[in-house]
Short mmCIF file of N, CA, C and O in Angstrom, two decimals:
data_model
loop_
_atom_site.label_atom_id
_atom_site.label_comp_id
_atom_site.label_asym_id
_atom_site.label_seq_id
_atom_site.Cartn_x
_atom_site.Cartn_y
_atom_site.Cartn_z
N UNK J 1035 -73.80 -119.16 187.57
CA UNK J 1035 -73.71 -118.54 189.21
C UNK J 1035 -73.52 -120.16 190.55
O UNK J 1035 -74.98 -120.94 189.28
N UNK J 1036 -72.77 -120.26 191.21
CA UNK J 1036 -73.26 -121.87 191.92
C UNK J 1036 -75.09 -121.67 191.99
O UNK J 1036 -75.26 -122.83 192.51
N UNK J 1037 -75.49 -120.19 192.76
CA UNK J 1037 -76.50 -119.98 193.23
C UNK J 1037 -77.54 -120.91 191.97
O UNK J 1037 -78.47 -121.24 192.50
N UNK J 1038 -77.89 -120.82 190.93
CA UNK J 1038 -77.85 -121.17 189.69
C UNK J 1038 -78.23 -122.48 189.45
O UNK J 1038 -78.92 -122.90 188.82
N UNK J 1039 -76.86 -123.44 189.99
CA UNK J 1039 -76.79 -124.62 189.40
C UNK J 1039 -77.80 -125.29 190.41
O UNK J 1039 -77.56 -125.49 191.68
N UNK J 1040 -78.46 -126.60 189.97
CA UNK J 1040 -79.70 -127.32 190.72
C UNK J 1040 -79.04 -128.75 190.88
O UNK J 1040 -78.24 -128.73 190.10
N UNK J 1041 -79.03 -129.44 192.32
CA UNK J 1041 -78.42 -130.32 192.55
C UNK J 1041 -79.36 -131.89 191.79
O UNK J 1041 -77.85 -132.84 191.26
N UNK J 1042 -79.97 -131.35 191.34
CA UNK J 1042 -80.44 -132.52 190.23
C UNK J 1042 -79.85 -132.22 189.11
O UNK J 1042 -80.15 -133.21 188.03
N UNK J 1043 -79.09 -131.11 188.93
CA UNK J 1043 -78.77 -131.28 187.31
C UNK J 1043 -77.79 -131.78 187.77
O UNK J 1043 -76.46 -131.88 186.35
N UNK J 1044 -76.60 -132.59 188.50
CA UNK J 1044 -75.00 -132.97 188.72
C UNK J 1044 -75.44 -134.47 189.40
O UNK J 1044 -74.27 -134.63 190.04
N UNK J 1045 -76.75 -135.25 189.38
CA UNK J 1045 -76.58 -136.59 190.17
C UNK J 1045 -75.90 -137.69 188.50
O UNK J 1045 -75.62 -138.26 189.37
N UNK J 1046 -75.56 -137.32 187.60
CA UNK J 1046 -74.59 -137.77 187.02
C UNK J 1046 -72.84 -137.61 187.04
O UNK J 1046 -72.13 -138.34 186.57
N UNK J 1047 -72.89 -137.09 188.54
CA UNK J 1047 -71.02 -136.84 188.41
C UNK J 1047 -70.59 -137.69 188.92
O UNK J 1047 -71.02 -138.53 189.73
N UNK J 1048 -69.75 -138.24 188.37
CA UNK J 1048 -68.41 -139.21 188.94
C UNK J 1048 -68.11 -138.69 189.58
O UNK J 1048 -67.10 -140.03 190.61
N UNK J 1049 -67.25 -137.66 189.52
CA UNK J 1049 -65.93 -137.20 190.22
C UNK J 1049 -64.94 -135.97 189.60
O UNK J 1049 -65.78 -135.29 188.66
N UNK J 1050 -64.53 -135.71 190.43
CA UNK J 1050 -64.16 -134.91 189.81
C UNK J 1050 -61.86 -135.16 189.53
O UNK J 1050 -61.79 -135.22 189.47
N UNK J 1051 -61.55 -134.24 188.09
CA UNK J 1051 -60.37 -134.19 187.78
C UNK J 1051 -59.89 -133.08 188.42
O UNK J 1051 -60.27 -131.78 187.91
N UNK J 1052 -58.68 -132.72 189.35
CA UNK J 1052 -58.04 -131.02 190.10
C UNK J 1052 -56.82 -130.61 189.15
O UNK J 1052 -55.89 -132.27 188.98
N UNK J 1053 -56.83 -129.83 188.50
CA UNK J 1053 -55.48 -129.39 187.95
C UNK J 1053 -54.13 -128.74 188.99
O UNK J 1053 -53.71 -128.62 188.59
N UNK J 1054 -54.61 -128.75 189.94
CA UNK J 1054 -54.69 -128.04 190.60
C UNK J 1054 -54.45 -128.50 192.62
O UNK J 1054 -56.16 -128.41 192.37
N UNK J 1055 -53.61 -127.78 192.89
CA UNK J 1055 -54.39 -128.59 194.43
C UNK J 1055 -55.14 -126.84 194.91
O UNK J 1055 -54.93 -126.39 195.08
N UNK J 1056 -56.08 -128.35 195.08
CA UNK J 1056 -57.54 -126.91 196.27
C UNK J 1056 -57.51 -126.86 197.45
O UNK J 1056 -57.80 -125.57 197.88
N UNK J 1057 -56.56 -127.52 197.96
CA UNK J 1057 -56.05 -126.48 199.61
C UNK J 1057 -55.68 -125.98 199.55
O UNK J 1057 -55.67 -125.39 200.87
N UNK J 1058 -54.78 -125.03 198.85
CA UNK J 1058 -53.96 -123.58 199.11
C UNK J 1058 -55.24 -122.92 198.63
O UNK J 1058 -54.65 -121.77 198.33
N UNK J 1059 -56.27 -122.95 197.68
CA UNK J 1059 -56.91 -121.97 196.83
C UNK J 1059 -58.79 -121.75 198.24
O UNK J 1059 -59.07 -122.73 198.67
N UNK J 1060 -58.80 -120.51 198.33
CA UNK J 1060 -60.01 -120.30 199.64
C UNK J 1060 -62.01 -120.54 198.78
O UNK J 1060 -62.44 -120.63 199.38
N UNK J 1061 -61.58 -119.98 197.23
CA UNK J 1061 -62.85 -120.74 196.29
C UNK J 1061 -61.73 -120.69 194.98
O UNK J 1061 -61.56 -120.30 194.62
N UNK J 1062 -62.76 -121.84 194.11
CA UNK J 1062 -62.77 -121.38 193.11
C UNK J 1062 -63.75 -120.81 192.80
O UNK J 1062 -65.57 -121.47 192.92
N UNK J 1063 -64.43 -120.32 191.06
CA UNK J 1063 -65.74 -120.80 190.55
C UNK J 1063 -66.59 -121.48 189.99
O UNK J 1063 -65.10 -122.62 189.45
N UNK J 1064 -67.39 -122.22 190.27
CA UNK J 1064 -67.64 -123.20 189.60
C UNK J 1064 -69.47 -122.56 188.63
O UNK J 1064 -69.94 -121.65 188.09
N UNK J 1065 -68.83 -123.30 187.12
CA UNK J 1065 -69.91 -123.60 186.22
C UNK J 1065 -70.31 -124.58 185.29
O UNK J 1065 -70.27 -125.46 185.59
N UNK J 1066 -71.98 -124.52 184.78
CA UNK J 1066 -71.60 -126.03 183.93
C UNK J 1066 -72.08 -126.07 182.78
O UNK J 1066 -72.53 -124.89 182.13
N UNK J 1067 -71.17 -126.13 182.10
CA UNK J 1067 -70.59 -125.67 181.27
C UNK J 1067 -71.32 -126.94 180.01
O UNK J 1067 -71.73 -128.01 180.03
N UNK J 1068 -71.74 -126.61 178.44
CA UNK J 1068 -72.39 -127.56 178.33
C UNK J 1068 -71.45 -128.02 177.09
O UNK J 1068 -69.90 -127.49 176.35
N UNK J 1069 -70.52 -129.40 177.13
CA UNK J 1069 -69.66 -130.44 176.64
C UNK J 1069 -69.63 -131.53 175.94
O UNK J 1069 -70.93 -132.56 175.91
N UNK J 1070 -68.68 -131.31 174.74
CA UNK J 1070 -69.43 -132.33 174.46
C UNK J 1070 -68.99 -134.39 174.43
O UNK J 1070 -69.39 -135.22 173.62
N UNK J 1071 -68.41 -134.58 175.22
CA UNK J 1071 -68.67 -135.60 176.00
C UNK J 1071 -68.50 -135.86 178.02
O UNK J 1071 -68.64 -134.84 178.30
N UNK J 1072 -68.38 -137.08 178.26
CA UNK J 1072 -69.02 -137.29 179.77
C UNK J 1072 -67.35 -137.22 180.54
O UNK J 1072 -67.81 -136.96 181.49
N UNK J 1073 -66.65 -137.17 179.99
CA UNK J 1073 -64.91 -137.66 180.50
C UNK J 1073 -63.94 -136.58 179.78
O UNK J 1073 -64.09 -136.48 178.56
N UNK J 1074 -62.77 -136.61 180.35
CA UNK J 1074 -61.82 -136.16 180.05
C UNK J 1074 -62.23 -134.00 179.30
O UNK J 1074 -62.75 -133.92 180.64
N UNK J 1075 -60.93 -133.89 179.40
CA UNK J 1075 -60.14 -132.64 179.72
C UNK J 1075 -61.16 -131.71 179.08
O UNK J 1075 -60.60 -131.39 177.66
N UNK J 1076 -62.07 -130.59 179.39
CA UNK J 1076 -62.19 -130.42 178.54
C UNK J 1076 -61.98 -128.99 177.97
O UNK J 1076 -60.43 -128.99 178.82
N UNK J 1077 -62.07 -128.27 176.81
CA UNK J 1077 -60.88 -127.90 176.62
C UNK J 1077 -61.61 -126.01 177.57
O UNK J 1077 -62.67 -126.12 177.77
N UNK J 1078 -61.06 -125.28 177.64
CA UNK J 1078 -61.01 -123.88 178.19
C UNK J 1078 -61.29 -122.44 177.36
O UNK J 1078 -60.04 -121.91 176.40
N UNK J 1079 -62.39 -121.92 177.18
CA UNK J 1079 -62.70 -120.08 176.54
C UNK J 1079 -63.03 -118.90 177.16
O UNK J 1079 -63.15 -117.62 176.98
N UNK J 1080 -62.01 -119.42 178.68
CA UNK J 1080 -62.44 -118.16 179.74
C UNK J 1080 -60.68 -117.45 180.44
O UNK J 1080 -59.85 -118.38 179.41
N UNK J 1081 -60.88 -116.06 180.43
CA UNK J 1081 -59.03 -115.77 181.07
C UNK J 1081 -59.34 -116.67 181.44
O UNK J 1081 -59.93 -116.95 182.73
N UNK J 1082 -58.12 -115.86 182.66
CA UNK J 1082 -57.53 -116.70 183.72
C UNK J 1082 -57.62 -118.42 182.89
O UNK J 1082 -56.84 -118.99 182.26
N UNK J 1083 -57.91 -119.81 184.10
CA UNK J 1083 -57.44 -121.26 184.36
C UNK J 1083 -58.08 -121.56 184.97
O UNK J 1083 -58.86 -122.11 185.89
N UNK J 1084 -58.36 -123.27 183.62
CA UNK J 1084 -59.15 -123.89 184.36
C UNK J 1084 -58.63 -124.42 185.58
O UNK J 1084 -57.35 -125.55 185.59
N UNK J 1085 -58.89 -124.89 186.87
CA UNK J 1085 -58.41 -125.65 188.03
C UNK J 1085 -58.98 -127.07 187.83
O UNK J 1085 -58.53 -127.97 188.55
N UNK J 1086 -60.30 -127.42 187.46
CA UNK J 1086 -60.68 -128.77 188.05
C UNK J 1086 -61.46 -128.95 186.38
O UNK J 1086 -63.00 -127.95 186.27
N UNK J 1087 -62.31 -130.16 186.77
CA UNK J 1087 -63.66 -130.38 186.08
C UNK J 1087 -64.24 -131.44 186.42
O UNK J 1087 -63.38 -132.78 187.09
N UNK J 1088 -65.92 -131.75 186.04
CA UNK J 1088 -66.43 -132.86 186.79
C UNK J 1088 -66.42 -134.53 185.17
O UNK J 1088 -65.97 -133.76 184.02
N UNK J 1089 -66.68 -135.45 185.97
CA UNK J 1089 -66.42 -136.56 185.12
C UNK J 1089 -67.93 -137.21 185.47
O UNK J 1089 -68.06 -136.81 186.78
N UNK J 1090 -68.35 -137.25 184.64
CA UNK J 1090 -70.26 -137.75 184.24
C UNK J 1090 -70.20 -139.58 184.24
O UNK J 1090 -69.32 -140.39 183.68
N UNK J 1091 -70.63 -140.35 184.98
CA UNK J 1091 -70.98 -141.37 184.86
C UNK J 1091 -71.78 -141.95 183.47
O UNK J 1091 -72.47 -141.61 182.96
N UNK J 1092 -71.93 -143.25 183.44
CA UNK J 1092 -71.32 -143.44 181.57
C UNK J 1092 -73.45 -143.59 181.61
O UNK J 1092 -73.22 -143.36 180.03
N UNK J 1093 -74.47 -143.68 182.42
CA UNK J 1093 -75.98 -142.95 182.61
C UNK J 1093 -76.55 -141.84 182.46
O UNK J 1093 -77.59 -141.51 181.50
N UNK J 1094 -75.20 -141.07 182.06
CA UNK J 1094 -75.77 -139.52 181.37
C UNK J 1094 -75.91 -139.33 180.21
O UNK J 1094 -75.06 -139.83 179.39
N UNK J 1095 -76.85 -138.93 180.06
CA UNK J 1095 -77.50 -138.36 178.65
C UNK J 1095 -77.45 -137.25 178.25
O UNK J 1095 -77.73 -136.33 178.72
N UNK J 1096 -77.27 -137.52 177.31
CA UNK J 1096 -76.68 -136.03 176.23
C UNK J 1096 -78.03 -135.43 176.12
O UNK J 1096 -78.99 -135.81 175.79
N UNK J 1097 -77.79 -134.06 176.05
CA UNK J 1097 -79.00 -132.92 175.64
C UNK J 1097 -79.54 -133.45 174.12
O UNK J 1097 -79.11 -133.77 173.15
N UNK J 1098 -80.95 -134.20 174.08
CA UNK J 1098 -81.98 -134.34 172.74
C UNK J 1098 -80.98 -132.71 171.38
O UNK J 1098 -80.96 -133.30 170.50
N UNK J 1099 -81.22 -131.65 171.75
CA UNK J 1099 -81.35 -130.67 171.78
C UNK J 1099 -80.12 -130.54 170.58
O UNK J 1099 -79.46 -130.73 169.59
N UNK J 1100 -78.94 -130.29 171.79
CA UNK J 1100 -77.69 -130.41 170.75
C UNK J 1100 -77.02 -131.36 171.80
O UNK J 1100 -75.16 -130.96 170.78
N UNK J 1101 -76.39 -132.68 171.49
CA UNK J 1101 -76.16 -133.71 171.87
C UNK J 1101 -74.75 -133.55 172.54
O UNK J 1101 -73.40 -134.61 172.92
N UNK J 1102 -75.18 -132.66 173.38
CA UNK J 1102 -74.00 -131.73 174.41
C UNK J 1102 -74.36 -132.44 176.09
O UNK J 1102 -75.65 -132.97 176.46
N UNK J 1103 -73.29 -132.76 176.84
CA UNK J 1103 -73.81 -132.45 177.97
C UNK J 1103 -73.57 -131.76 179.28
O UNK J 1103 -72.05 -131.31 178.77
N UNK J 1104 -74.08 -131.39 180.35
CA UNK J 1104 -74.34 -130.96 180.83
C UNK J 1104 -72.48 -131.03 182.16
O UNK J 1104 -73.09 -131.79 182.94
N UNK J 1105 -71.58 -130.90 182.69
CA UNK J 1105 -70.37 -130.92 183.60
C UNK J 1105 -69.92 -129.27 184.13
O UNK J 1105 -69.96 -128.42 183.38
N UNK J 1106 -69.71 -129.79 185.11
CA UNK J 1106 -69.08 -128.20 185.90
C UNK J 1106 -67.52 -128.52 185.55
O UNK J 1106 -67.12 -129.06 185.33
N UNK J 1107 -67.52 -127.12 185.66
CA UNK J 1107 -65.88 -126.85 185.63
C UNK J 1107 -65.21 -125.91 186.45
O UNK J 1107 -66.31 -124.81 186.93
N UNK J 1108 -64.47 -125.86 186.57
CA UNK J 1108 -63.97 -125.02 188.09
C UNK J 1108 -62.80 -124.05 187.45
O UNK J 1108 -62.18 -125.10 186.93
N UNK J 1109 -62.40 -122.81 187.59
CA UNK J 1109 -62.17 -122.40 187.12
C UNK J 1109 -61.81 -120.54 187.75
O UNK J 1109 -62.44 -120.76 189.26
N UNK J 1110 -60.32 -120.17 187.83
CA UNK J 1110 -59.71 -119.00 188.50
C UNK J 1110 -59.80 -117.76 187.45
O UNK J 1110 -59.86 -117.95 186.35
N UNK J 1111 -60.57 -116.50 187.73
CA UNK J 1111 -59.80 -115.15 186.95
C UNK J 1111 -58.37 -114.75 187.47
O UNK J 1111 -58.41 -115.12 188.41
N UNK J 1112 -58.03 -113.85 186.58
CA UNK J 1112 -56.80 -113.85 187.14
C UNK J 1112 -57.05 -112.32 188.44
O UNK J 1112 -55.98 -112.45 189.19
N UNK J 1113 -58.42 -112.02 188.31
CA UNK J 1113 -57.61 -111.11 189.62
C UNK J 1113 -58.55 -112.07 190.67
O UNK J 1113 -58.54 -111.15 191.84
N UNK J 1114 -58.74 -113.13 190.75
CA UNK J 1114 -59.24 -113.56 191.79
C UNK J 1114 -57.97 -112.90 193.61
O UNK J 1114 -56.78 -113.06 192.87
N UNK J 1115 -59.01 -114.28 194.33
CA UNK J 1115 -57.75 -113.55 195.80
C UNK J 1115 -56.14 -114.60 195.49
O UNK J 1115 -55.45 -114.31 196.08
N UNK J 1116 -56.80 -115.81 194.80
CA UNK J 1116 -55.40 -116.69 194.91
C UNK J 1116 -53.64 -115.94 194.53
O UNK J 1116 -52.64 -116.27 194.58
N UNK J 1117 -54.73 -115.25 193.30
CA UNK J 1117 -53.09 -113.91 192.65
C UNK J 1117 -53.13 -113.05 192.31
O UNK J 1117 -52.26 -112.32 192.60
N UNK J 1118 -54.53 -112.05 193.32
CA UNK J 1118 -54.72 -110.82 193.91
C UNK J 1118 -55.15 -110.25 195.34
O UNK J 1118 -56.36 -110.59 195.31
N UNK J 1119 -54.37 -110.85 196.36
CA UNK J 1119 -54.40 -110.88 197.58
C UNK J 1119 -55.34 -109.75 198.66
O UNK J 1119 -55.92 -110.01 199.01
N UNK J 1120 -54.62 -108.73 197.54
CA UNK J 1120 -55.66 -107.09 198.06
C UNK J 1120 -55.84 -106.47 197.27
O UNK J 1120 -56.43 -105.90 197.66
N UNK J 1121 -56.56 -107.20 196.36
CA UNK J 1121 -57.20 -107.00 195.48
C UNK J 1121 -58.60 -106.94 195.43
O UNK J 1121 -59.62 -106.99 196.56
N UNK J 1122 -59.55 -107.10 194.09
CA UNK J 1122 -61.04 -107.01 194.41
C UNK J 1122 -61.33 -107.95 195.40
O UNK J 1122 -62.85 -106.97 196.02
N UNK J 1123 -61.50 -109.37 195.26
CA UNK J 1123 -62.01 -110.08 196.25
C UNK J 1123 -60.77 -109.88 197.24
O UNK J 1123 -61.21 -111.19 197.96
N UNK J 1124 -60.14 -109.25 197.93
CA UNK J 1124 -59.34 -109.09 199.49
C UNK J 1124 -59.81 -109.69 200.85
O UNK J 1124 -60.13 -111.19 200.85
N UNK J 1125 -61.73 -109.70 200.32
CA UNK J 1125 -62.99 -109.85 201.38
C UNK J 1125 -63.94 -110.09 199.51
O UNK J 1125 -64.02 -109.38 199.25
N UNK J 1126 -65.20 -111.18 200.44
CA UNK J 1126 -66.06 -111.12 200.00
C UNK J 1126 -66.18 -112.66 199.00
O UNK J 1126 -64.46 -112.87 198.76
N UNK J 1127 -66.49 -112.47 197.52
CA UNK J 1127 -65.78 -113.98 196.99
C UNK J 1127 -66.99 -113.45 195.37
O UNK J 1127 -68.29 -112.97 195.91
N UNK J 1128 -66.46 -113.28 194.38
CA UNK J 1128 -67.87 -113.95 193.59
C UNK J 1128 -69.10 -114.66 193.75
O UNK J 1128 -68.88 -115.55 194.32
N UNK J 1129 -69.93 -114.43 192.74
CA UNK J 1129 -71.71 -114.95 192.66
C UNK J 1129 -71.44 -116.46 192.39
O UNK J 1129 -71.66 -117.68 193.56
N UNK J 1130 -70.36 -117.26 191.67
CA UNK J 1130 -70.59 -118.41 191.41
C UNK J 1130 -69.70 -118.78 192.19
O UNK J 1130 -69.31 -120.42 191.80
N UNK J 1131 -68.61 -118.03 192.94
CA UNK J 1131 -67.51 -118.97 193.97
C UNK J 1131 -67.90 -120.05 195.19
O UNK J 1131 -68.94 -119.50 195.77
N UNK J 1132 -67.10 -121.21 195.11
CA UNK J 1132 -67.63 -122.45 196.21
C UNK J 1132 -66.53 -122.29 197.31
O UNK J 1132 -65.45 -122.56 196.49
N UNK J 1133 -66.38 -122.50 198.22
CA UNK J 1133 -65.16 -123.31 198.41
C UNK J 1133 -65.17 -124.76 198.41
O UNK J 1133 -65.86 -125.69 198.40
N UNK J 1134 -63.98 -125.23 197.65
CA UNK J 1134 -63.77 -126.48 197.96
C UNK J 1134 -63.64 -128.00 197.67
O UNK J 1134 -64.09 -128.65 197.91
N UNK J 1135 -64.00 -126.89 199.63
CA UNK J 1135 -63.57 -128.14 200.97
C UNK J 1135 -64.77 -128.81 201.17
O UNK J 1135 -65.34 -129.32 201.71
N UNK J 1136 -65.81 -127.86 200.66
CA UNK J 1136 -67.35 -127.90 200.56
C UNK J 1136 -67.30 -128.85 199.04
O UNK J 1136 -68.86 -129.27 199.18
N UNK J 1137 -66.76 -129.32 198.39
CA UNK J 1137 -67.55 -129.18 196.47
C UNK J 1137 -67.26 -131.37 196.73
O UNK J 1137 -66.85 -131.50 197.34
N UNK J 1138 -68.54 -131.90 196.41
CA UNK J 1138 -68.27 -133.76 196.40
C UNK J 1138 -69.50 -133.97 194.96
O UNK J 1138 -70.19 -133.13 194.65
N UNK J 1139 -69.09 -134.99 194.02
CA UNK J 1139 -69.93 -135.29 193.17
C UNK J 1139 -71.24 -135.07 193.66
O UNK J 1139 -71.79 -135.61 194.43
N UNK J 1140 -71.75 -134.42 193.00
CA UNK J 1140 -72.83 -134.48 193.38
C UNK J 1140 -73.90 -133.62 194.16
O UNK J 1140 -74.72 -133.34 194.25
N UNK J 1141 -72.89 -132.30 194.54
CA UNK J 1141 -73.08 -131.87 195.33
C UNK J 1141 -72.65 -130.00 194.80
O UNK J 1141 -71.19 -130.38 194.96
N UNK J 1142 -73.50 -129.17 195.32
CA UNK J 1142 -73.71 -127.84 194.26
C UNK J 1142 -71.97 -127.14 195.37
O UNK J 1142 -71.20 -125.80 194.79
N UNK J 1143 -71.96 -127.12 196.45
CA UNK J 1143 -70.54 -126.42 197.40
C UNK J 1143 -71.14 -125.52 197.77
O UNK J 1143 -72.43 -125.25 197.49
N UNK J 1144 -70.95 -125.07 198.49
CA UNK J 1144 -70.83 -123.35 198.94
C UNK J 1144 -69.85 -122.77 199.71
O UNK J 1144 -69.02 -123.15 199.60
N UNK J 1145 -70.54 -121.74 199.99
CA UNK J 1145 -69.66 -121.25 200.37
C UNK J 1145 -69.18 -120.84 202.38
O UNK J 1145 -70.15 -120.99 202.69
N UNK J 1146 -67.66 -120.68 202.01
CA UNK J 1146 -68.37 -120.36 203.72
C UNK J 1146 -67.15 -119.25 204.11
O UNK J 1146 -67.18 -118.18 203.35
N UNK J 1147 -65.99 -118.60 205.47
CA UNK J 1147 -65.90 -117.92 206.39
C UNK J 1147 -64.78 -117.66 205.28
O UNK J 1147 -64.21 -116.73 205.08
N UNK J 1148 -64.11 -118.79 205.12
CA UNK J 1148 -62.90 -118.99 204.07
C UNK J 1148 -63.04 -118.14 202.95
O UNK J 1148 -61.96 -117.45 202.27
N UNK J 1149 -64.04 -118.99 202.16
CA UNK J 1149 -64.94 -118.00 201.11
C UNK J 1149 -64.51 -116.92 200.59
O UNK J 1149 -64.00 -116.49 199.17
N UNK J 1150 -65.15 -116.62 201.50
CA UNK J 1150 -65.58 -115.41 201.59
C UNK J 1150 -64.26 -114.16 202.09
O UNK J 1150 -64.26 -113.01 202.79
N UNK J 1151 -62.86 -114.83 202.47
CA UNK J 1151 -61.78 -113.25 202.83
C UNK J 1151 -62.39 -113.08 204.63
O UNK J 1151 -62.03 -112.89 204.68
N UNK J 1152 -63.06 -114.01 205.26
CA UNK J 1152 -62.99 -113.90 206.89
C UNK J 1152 -62.44 -113.68 207.07
O UNK J 1152 -62.55 -113.92 209.00
N UNK J 1153 -61.22 -115.68 207.46
CA UNK J 1153 -60.27 -116.03 208.36
C UNK J 1153 -59.42 -115.10 208.05
O UNK J 1153 -58.61 -114.85 207.06
N UNK J 1154 -58.82 -115.55 209.25
CA UNK J 1154 -57.46 -114.51 209.13
C UNK J 1154 -56.24 -115.65 209.23
O UNK J 1154 -56.63 -116.10 209.97
#
């Protein structure tokens, strides 16, 4: 969940790769995934679709135990507001959702009135 991501876990982010135009999205879900590389498009194993992902700087070190890197992945599920505007999240937003306009490398982002579906 977004609230469980600490800013110090994001210090090695170099940037994001967006697979969709986030200007049309009220929110994206984010998670901190264990991935085998610092860069490149990660495999995606959730329902729904990947919207973007983080790239890490060269000085990012892998986990000693697993050899993986913790990188953010941004995604949406089939019942999210962008595809089901009158559905479960017509108002409100999932716990791990943030407004993509508030995201920057090294910053976990936040919910806004827009991401909560409170703007008309």
